[in-house]
Short mmCIF file of C-alpha atoms in Angstrom, two decimals:
data_model
loop_
_atom_site.label_atom_id
_atom_site.label_comp_id
_atom_site.label_asym_id
_atom_site.label_seq_id
_atom_site.Cartn_x
_atom_site.Cartn_y
_atom_site.Cartn_z
CA MET A 1 125.09 -38.56 44.91
CA ARG A 2 122.52 -37.04 47.24
CA SER A 3 118.98 -37.64 46.07
CA SER A 4 116.68 -35.28 47.96
CA TYR A 5 117.26 -31.53 47.95
CA VAL A 6 115.25 -28.40 47.46
CA LEU A 7 116.01 -26.71 44.15
CA SER A 8 118.29 -23.80 44.92
CA SER A 9 117.91 -20.37 43.31
CA PRO A 10 119.49 -19.99 39.86
CA LYS A 11 123.02 -18.69 39.86
CA PRO A 12 123.17 -14.97 39.04
CA ARG A 13 124.53 -14.10 35.63
CA LYS A 14 126.36 -10.97 34.62
CA ILE A 15 124.42 -9.42 31.75
CA ILE A 16 125.78 -6.61 29.62
CA ARG A 17 123.01 -4.12 28.92
CA TYR A 18 122.75 -1.16 26.61
CA ASN A 19 120.44 1.56 27.90
CA SER A 20 119.15 3.50 24.93
CA SER A 21 117.26 6.70 25.68
CA LYS A 22 114.53 5.93 23.15
CA ASN A 23 113.12 3.20 21.01
CA ILE A 24 113.17 3.95 17.32
CA THR A 25 109.86 3.03 15.78
CA GLY A 26 109.47 2.19 12.14
CA PHE A 27 106.94 3.14 9.54
CA PRO A 28 104.04 0.95 8.39
CA LEU A 29 104.06 -0.19 4.80
CA HIS A 30 100.62 0.14 3.26
CA LYS A 31 99.06 -1.57 0.26
CA ASP A 32 99.98 1.19 -2.18
CA ARG A 33 103.62 0.89 -1.15
CA ILE A 34 104.06 -2.82 -1.79
CA SER A 35 105.32 -2.16 -5.30
CA THR A 36 108.27 -0.19 -3.90
CA PHE A 37 109.88 -3.40 -2.66
CA SER A 38 111.28 -5.80 -5.22
CA TYR A 39 111.22 -9.53 -4.52
CA THR A 40 113.99 -10.44 -6.95
CA PRO A 41 116.61 -12.36 -4.95
CA SER A 42 119.42 -11.60 -7.39
CA LYS A 43 119.03 -7.89 -6.69
CA LEU A 44 118.08 -7.83 -3.03
CA THR A 45 120.10 -10.64 -1.50
CA ARG A 46 123.75 -10.68 -0.54
CA ASN A 47 125.01 -14.11 0.36
CA LEU A 48 127.48 -13.25 3.11
CA ILE A 49 127.99 -16.76 4.44
CA SER A 50 131.47 -18.20 4.10
CA SER A 51 133.62 -20.70 5.92
CA GLU A 52 135.36 -17.86 7.76
CA GLN A 53 132.25 -16.90 9.71
CA PHE A 54 132.38 -20.08 11.78
CA LYS A 55 135.63 -18.92 13.40
CA ILE A 56 134.07 -15.78 14.89
CA GLU A 57 131.34 -14.99 17.38
CA PRO A 58 128.01 -14.12 15.74
CA ILE A 59 125.73 -11.17 16.43
CA VAL A 60 122.40 -12.37 17.83
CA TYR A 61 119.01 -10.70 17.33
CA ASN A 62 115.81 -11.96 18.97
CA VAL A 63 112.40 -11.21 17.44
CA GLU A 64 109.61 -11.78 19.96
CA PHE A 65 106.01 -11.89 18.73
CA LEU A 66 104.10 -10.10 21.49
CA GLN A 67 100.57 -10.23 20.09
CA SER A 68 98.54 -11.45 17.12
CA TRP A 69 95.65 -9.54 15.60
CA SER A 70 92.87 -11.68 17.09
CA SER A 71 93.90 -15.33 17.56
CA THR A 72 94.97 -16.47 21.02
CA SER A 73 96.07 -19.95 19.97
CA GLU A 74 98.13 -19.25 16.82
CA ILE A 75 100.74 -16.81 15.54
CA SER A 76 101.81 -16.41 11.92
CA CYS A 77 104.11 -14.31 9.79
CA SER A 78 105.10 -14.22 6.13
CA SER A 79 108.67 -12.94 6.50
CA VAL A 80 111.21 -11.40 8.85
CA TRP A 81 113.98 -9.76 6.84
CA PHE A 82 117.07 -8.13 8.27
CA LEU A 83 118.55 -5.51 5.94
CA ASP A 84 121.86 -3.66 5.68
CA GLU A 85 122.13 0.13 5.37
CA GLN A 86 121.37 -0.06 1.63
CA ARG A 87 118.39 -2.30 2.40
CA PHE A 88 119.85 -5.43 0.89
CA ARG A 89 118.49 -8.54 2.59
CA ILE A 90 121.04 -10.26 4.84
CA GLN A 91 120.84 -14.03 5.05
CA PRO A 92 121.28 -15.21 8.68
CA MET A 93 123.74 -17.93 9.59
CA LEU A 94 121.03 -19.72 11.54
CA ILE A 95 117.46 -19.22 12.79
CA LYS A 96 116.26 -20.87 16.00
CA SER A 97 113.07 -20.78 18.07
CA ASN A 98 112.04 -21.28 21.69
CA TYR A 99 109.25 -23.59 20.48
CA PRO A 100 109.72 -26.88 18.57
CA ILE A 101 109.27 -25.50 15.04
CA ASP A 102 110.51 -27.41 12.00
CA GLN A 103 113.78 -25.95 10.72
CA ASP A 104 112.49 -25.76 7.14
CA MET A 105 109.63 -23.53 8.31
CA LEU A 106 112.06 -21.30 10.22
CA ASN A 107 114.22 -20.95 7.12
CA LYS A 108 111.20 -19.78 5.09
CA VAL A 109 110.90 -16.72 7.33
CA SER A 110 114.07 -15.32 5.79
CA ASP A 111 113.88 -16.73 2.27
CA ASN A 112 113.70 -14.58 -0.86
CA THR A 113 109.88 -14.29 -0.99
CA LEU A 114 108.69 -11.37 1.10
CA ILE A 115 104.92 -11.76 0.68
CA LYS A 116 103.69 -15.35 0.83
CA THR A 117 100.12 -15.70 -0.38
CA GLN A 118 99.72 -19.16 1.16
CA SER A 119 100.25 -19.74 4.88
CA ILE A 120 102.01 -23.05 4.23
CA ASN A 121 104.92 -21.11 2.74
CA GLY A 122 105.41 -18.91 5.81
CA LEU A 123 105.61 -19.29 9.56
CA LYS A 124 102.53 -20.46 11.43
CA TYR A 125 102.65 -21.95 14.91
CA THR A 126 99.81 -23.31 17.06
CA TYR A 127 100.47 -22.95 20.77
CA GLY A 128 98.15 -25.80 21.72
CA GLU A 129 96.14 -26.06 24.92
CA LYS A 130 97.94 -23.24 26.67
CA LYS A 131 100.44 -20.59 25.64
CA TYR A 132 103.30 -20.58 28.15
CA GLU A 133 105.43 -17.85 26.59
CA ASN A 134 105.63 -15.69 23.47
CA LEU A 135 107.16 -17.14 20.33
CA ILE A 136 110.75 -15.90 19.90
CA LEU A 137 112.84 -16.28 16.75
CA THR A 138 116.61 -16.01 17.22
CA PHE A 139 118.71 -14.89 14.25
CA TYR A 140 122.50 -15.41 14.16
CA PHE A 141 124.53 -13.12 11.88
CA THR A 142 128.19 -12.79 11.03
CA PRO A 143 129.54 -9.46 12.39
CA PHE A 144 130.58 -8.56 8.84
CA ALA A 145 126.89 -8.20 8.00
CA GLU A 146 125.54 -5.80 10.59
CA PRO A 147 121.74 -5.47 10.21
CA ARG A 148 120.47 -1.88 10.18
CA PHE A 149 116.76 -2.45 9.53
CA CYS A 150 114.22 -5.21 10.07
CA ARG A 151 111.18 -5.78 7.85
CA VAL A 152 108.29 -7.82 9.29
CA TRP A 153 105.53 -8.82 6.87
CA ASN A 154 102.22 -10.61 7.31
CA SER A 155 100.55 -12.94 4.84
CA PRO A 156 97.10 -11.93 3.49
CA SER A 157 95.90 -15.51 4.03
CA THR A 158 96.32 -15.65 7.84
CA SER A 159 94.67 -12.46 9.10
CA ALA A 160 93.49 -13.65 12.53
CA SER A 161 96.83 -15.15 13.56
CA SER A 162 98.98 -12.48 11.87
CA VAL A 163 101.51 -10.87 14.18
CA LYS A 164 100.41 -7.44 15.42
CA ARG A 165 103.09 -6.38 17.91
CA PHE A 166 106.70 -7.50 18.10
CA LYS A 167 109.91 -6.70 19.95
CA ILE A 168 113.49 -6.92 18.67
CA SER A 169 116.43 -7.35 21.03
CA LEU A 170 120.17 -7.50 20.51
CA GLY A 171 120.94 -10.50 22.68
CA TYR A 172 118.91 -9.67 25.79
CA THR A 173 118.96 -5.89 25.19
CA GLU A 174 115.72 -4.51 23.78
CA ILE A 175 116.17 -2.24 20.76
CA VAL A 176 112.72 -1.52 19.39
CA GLN A 177 109.06 -2.51 19.43
CA GLY A 178 106.78 -2.24 16.42
CA GLU A 179 103.30 -2.94 15.09
CA VAL A 180 102.49 -4.69 11.81
CA PRO A 181 99.36 -3.95 9.70
CA GLN A 182 97.11 -6.99 9.60
CA ASP A 183 97.65 -7.88 5.93
CA TYR A 184 100.78 -5.90 5.12
CA GLY A 185 104.12 -5.12 6.72
CA THR A 186 106.34 -2.69 8.55
CA GLU A 187 110.00 -1.80 8.73
CA VAL A 188 111.86 -0.67 11.85
CA SER A 189 115.32 0.78 12.35
CA LEU A 190 117.89 -1.10 14.42
CA ILE A 191 120.19 1.94 14.65
CA HIS A 192 120.50 3.36 18.16
CA TYR A 193 120.43 7.07 18.90
CA ARG A 194 123.70 6.39 20.68
CA PRO A 195 125.57 4.20 18.18
CA MET A 196 127.13 0.99 19.47
CA SER A 197 130.50 -0.25 18.36
CA LEU A 198 130.83 -3.66 16.75
CA ARG A 199 132.77 -4.77 19.81
CA SER A 200 129.85 -3.81 22.10
CA LYS A 201 127.39 -5.68 19.89
CA LEU A 202 129.56 -8.77 19.97
CA GLN A 203 129.85 -8.57 23.76
CA ILE A 204 126.09 -8.33 24.16
CA SER A 205 125.54 -11.19 21.72
CA GLN A 206 128.13 -13.25 23.55
CA VAL A 207 126.08 -13.12 26.73
CA PHE A 208 123.34 -14.82 24.77
CA ILE A 209 125.42 -17.58 23.22
CA ASP A 210 127.82 -17.98 26.18
CA TYR A 211 131.60 -18.23 26.09
CA TYR A 212 131.36 -22.03 26.28
CA ARG A 213 130.11 -22.18 22.68
CA THR A 214 131.41 -25.06 20.57
CA PRO A 215 130.80 -24.43 16.83
CA VAL A 216 129.28 -27.24 14.82
CA ILE A 217 128.27 -27.03 11.16
CA ASP A 218 125.33 -28.84 9.63
CA LYS A 219 123.36 -28.34 6.40
CA TYR A 220 121.72 -25.21 7.83
CA GLY A 221 125.00 -23.49 8.73
CA ALA A 222 126.74 -22.83 12.02
CA VAL A 223 125.08 -24.25 15.12
CA PRO A 224 126.13 -22.40 18.29
CA LEU A 225 126.31 -25.10 20.97
CA ILE A 226 126.55 -23.99 24.57
CA LYS A 227 127.92 -25.83 27.58
CA HIS A 228 125.74 -25.86 30.67
CA ASP A 229 126.32 -26.97 34.23
CA SER A 230 122.68 -28.03 34.72
CA ILE A 231 119.35 -28.66 33.03
CA VAL A 232 115.87 -28.09 34.51
CA PHE A 233 112.67 -29.99 33.73
CA GLU A 234 109.41 -28.32 34.78
CA PHE A 235 106.39 -30.58 34.49
CA LEU A 236 103.42 -28.39 33.55
CA LYS A 237 100.73 -31.03 33.13
CA ASN A 238 100.17 -34.77 33.55
CA TYR A 239 97.54 -37.09 32.05
CA GLY A 240 94.87 -36.48 34.67
CA ALA A 241 96.26 -37.61 38.03
CA ASP A 242 95.39 -35.19 40.83
CA LYS A 243 98.73 -34.62 42.58
CA MET A 244 101.11 -37.25 41.19
CA PHE A 245 103.68 -37.01 38.38
CA GLY A 246 105.83 -39.85 37.10
CA LEU A 247 108.59 -40.82 34.68
CA ASN A 248 110.40 -44.06 34.04
CA GLY A 249 113.68 -42.44 33.01
CA ILE A 250 115.66 -39.63 31.39
CA GLU A 251 118.68 -39.92 29.10
CA LEU A 252 120.90 -36.97 28.15
CA PHE A 253 123.30 -36.89 25.20
CA ASP A 254 126.38 -34.72 24.71
CA LYS A 255 127.74 -32.85 21.66
CA ASN A 256 129.17 -36.11 20.25
CA LEU A 257 125.71 -37.72 20.49
CA GLU A 258 126.99 -39.98 23.25
CA LEU A 259 125.02 -40.81 26.39
CA ILE A 260 126.05 -38.73 29.41
CA PRO A 261 126.65 -41.37 32.10
CA PRO A 262 125.11 -41.04 35.59
CA SER A 263 128.66 -40.79 36.96
CA ASP A 264 128.93 -37.33 35.33
CA ILE A 265 125.96 -36.07 37.37
CA SER A 266 126.77 -34.38 40.67
CA GLU A 267 123.31 -33.63 42.09
CA ILE A 268 119.61 -34.05 41.41
CA TYR A 269 117.45 -31.31 42.94
CA LEU A 270 113.67 -31.30 43.37
CA GLU A 271 111.25 -28.40 43.82
CA GLY A 272 107.52 -28.27 44.54
CA THR A 273 107.24 -31.85 45.83
CA ILE A 274 106.17 -33.12 49.24
CA ASN A 275 107.06 -36.75 48.60
CA PHE A 276 109.02 -38.67 45.98
CA THR A 277 110.79 -41.94 45.25
CA ASN A 278 114.53 -42.36 44.66
CA PRO A 279 115.66 -39.81 41.99
CA LEU A 280 118.56 -42.07 41.02
CA THR A 281 116.11 -44.31 39.19
CA LEU A 282 115.59 -41.45 36.70
CA VAL A 283 119.07 -41.83 35.23
CA ASN A 284 119.97 -45.45 35.99
CA ARG A 285 118.67 -48.38 33.99
CA ASP A 286 118.07 -51.65 35.79
CA GLU A 287 121.35 -53.61 35.90
CA LYS A 288 119.64 -56.91 35.10
CA THR A 289 117.09 -55.94 32.47
CA GLY A 290 118.82 -52.89 30.98
CA GLU A 291 115.48 -51.06 31.10
CA PHE A 292 114.05 -48.16 33.10
CA SER A 293 111.81 -50.54 35.02
CA ASN A 294 111.66 -48.68 38.36
CA PRO A 295 109.49 -45.56 37.83
CA PHE A 296 110.24 -42.28 39.57
CA MET A 297 107.18 -40.64 41.13
CA MET A 298 106.57 -37.21 42.70
CA GLU A 299 103.69 -35.94 44.81
CA VAL A 300 102.75 -32.25 45.01
CA LEU A 301 100.75 -30.50 47.72
CA LYS A 302 98.23 -28.89 45.35
CA SER A 303 97.14 -29.88 41.87
CA ASP A 304 98.14 -26.48 40.42
CA ILE A 305 101.80 -26.86 41.48
CA CYS A 306 104.26 -27.75 38.72
CA PRO A 307 107.16 -29.82 40.11
CA LYS A 308 110.71 -29.30 38.85
CA ILE A 309 113.79 -31.47 38.57
CA ARG A 310 117.24 -29.96 38.11
CA ILE A 311 120.14 -32.19 37.12
CA GLU A 312 123.59 -30.72 37.79
CA PHE A 313 126.81 -31.94 36.16
CA LYS A 314 130.28 -32.22 37.61
CA GLU A 315 131.59 -30.25 34.63
CA PRO A 316 129.74 -28.06 32.07
CA LYS A 317 128.48 -30.02 29.08
CA VAL A 318 126.84 -29.46 25.71
CA ILE A 319 123.43 -31.13 25.90
CA SER A 320 122.37 -31.88 22.35
CA PHE A 321 119.51 -34.30 22.87
CA VAL A 322 117.13 -35.55 25.58
CA ARG A 323 115.18 -38.80 25.65
CA PHE A 324 112.31 -39.27 28.10
CA PHE A 325 110.70 -42.56 29.07
CA ASN A 326 107.23 -41.54 30.19
CA ALA A 327 105.51 -43.34 33.06
CA LYS A 328 104.50 -46.85 32.09
CA ILE A 329 102.81 -48.38 35.10
CA ALA A 330 99.84 -50.71 34.69
CA GLY A 331 96.73 -48.86 35.85
CA TYR A 332 98.61 -45.66 36.73
CA ASN A 333 99.70 -44.18 33.41
CA ASN A 334 97.69 -41.03 34.13
CA ILE A 335 100.57 -39.81 36.34
CA GLY A 336 102.72 -39.60 33.20
CA ILE A 337 103.95 -36.26 31.90
CA LYS A 338 101.86 -34.52 29.21
CA ILE A 339 103.58 -31.11 28.89
CA CYS A 340 107.12 -30.26 30.00
CA ARG A 341 109.29 -27.16 29.85
CA ILE A 342 113.04 -27.75 29.48
CA LYS A 343 115.26 -24.90 30.68
CA ILE A 344 118.94 -24.94 29.84
CA ASP A 345 119.69 -21.47 31.19
CA GLU A 346 117.92 -18.36 32.41
CA ASN A 347 116.76 -17.27 28.97
CA ASN A 348 116.39 -20.40 26.85
CA SER A 349 113.62 -22.93 27.25
CA PHE A 350 111.70 -25.47 25.18
CA VAL A 351 108.08 -26.55 25.70
CA ILE A 352 107.30 -30.08 24.49
CA LYS A 353 104.37 -32.49 24.61
CA PHE A 354 104.68 -36.10 25.75
CA GLY A 355 102.75 -39.04 24.40
CA LYS A 356 101.09 -41.17 27.07
CA SER A 357 103.41 -43.98 28.19
CA GLU A 358 105.69 -43.29 25.22
CA VAL A 359 109.37 -42.61 24.64
CA VAL A 360 109.76 -38.91 23.80
CA GLU A 361 112.84 -37.43 22.13
CA THR A 362 113.74 -33.78 21.63
CA ALA A 363 116.83 -32.12 20.16
CA LEU A 364 118.16 -28.99 21.89
CA ASN A 365 120.09 -27.86 18.80
CA ASP A 366 119.76 -28.22 15.03
CA LEU A 367 122.08 -31.12 14.25
CA SER A 368 120.20 -32.81 11.44
CA ALA A 369 121.88 -36.17 12.03
CA ILE A 370 120.84 -36.55 15.68
CA LYS A 371 117.84 -38.81 15.25
CA ARG A 372 119.63 -40.98 12.70
CA GLN A 373 122.62 -41.58 14.95
CA ILE A 374 120.99 -42.12 18.33
CA LYS A 375 119.25 -45.45 18.77
CA ILE A 376 117.09 -46.66 21.62
#
């Protein structure tokens, strides 16, 4: 395996796009209209999930929160409901996020309570020291339950962080943008002026979930797992060192929660560095001690440069879980990683925080058993 290369440009991807002539905006729902929407789940909810849905490709909608009302560090929302043409609420197969949000909180976004008077019962996310990208919620639906409308509602208890502007996309294809009143809600139409066939919607969604998908079912429903030929780690911040970044090791786990051996890795590419140690130490434990005892270190030219590492595989793999061993070097732990962005393809990334000199674990899908089954 070669150890020192410049990170090449990402491989181009063929993306199916739908060019609508207009965006269809919705209408704001004001205080005097709240009573027109019932919250009774028995009347408004259709449970369309069955075992048959796991054998088909889902339709994927992304809801991106573009702006809050005044907060720059937090974003919150009471509910995001997708409705059919009769405005019955459609329960999604799965909800995911580009930030590490607890699955129970994600599920509350689409539960049977539209207006949540307490923020703890809705979605509220704090970006932390720096916001690297907008919060995006991804909803997976069976094609037998085509959403026609989307209702976005704020909680009266989180005014400053309440979502103000949002964008909804089918896969990567933008459908509509909308604005939500600070303490109320809005509803937008997902119906195009030029109607799309179910087949077209499935094709667009399939670009998002990739044809390598391997379905797995956990307590939250169907988990669309995608095979990838590489994974990229972008190190956004360390613990105070001027131009040095360091890690003791990285372990990757496949869809069966088994360690991906170094022999399955074809290349390790580096970008943004002017000097570095042997990248093979990132993925190889010491033969004698069985530990990651030989730290990998990178030097950048300027302190504002964020170095990247891309690991390529000999064959595409489902990457379910990543374990990082942060730099643990006596007197030099400030070179350790503090904030990292993980990119598994052009449109999906995760931003995580590292503890100083600690082992950090992050799941890249929603298998609830991952942390119980993988041991250090």
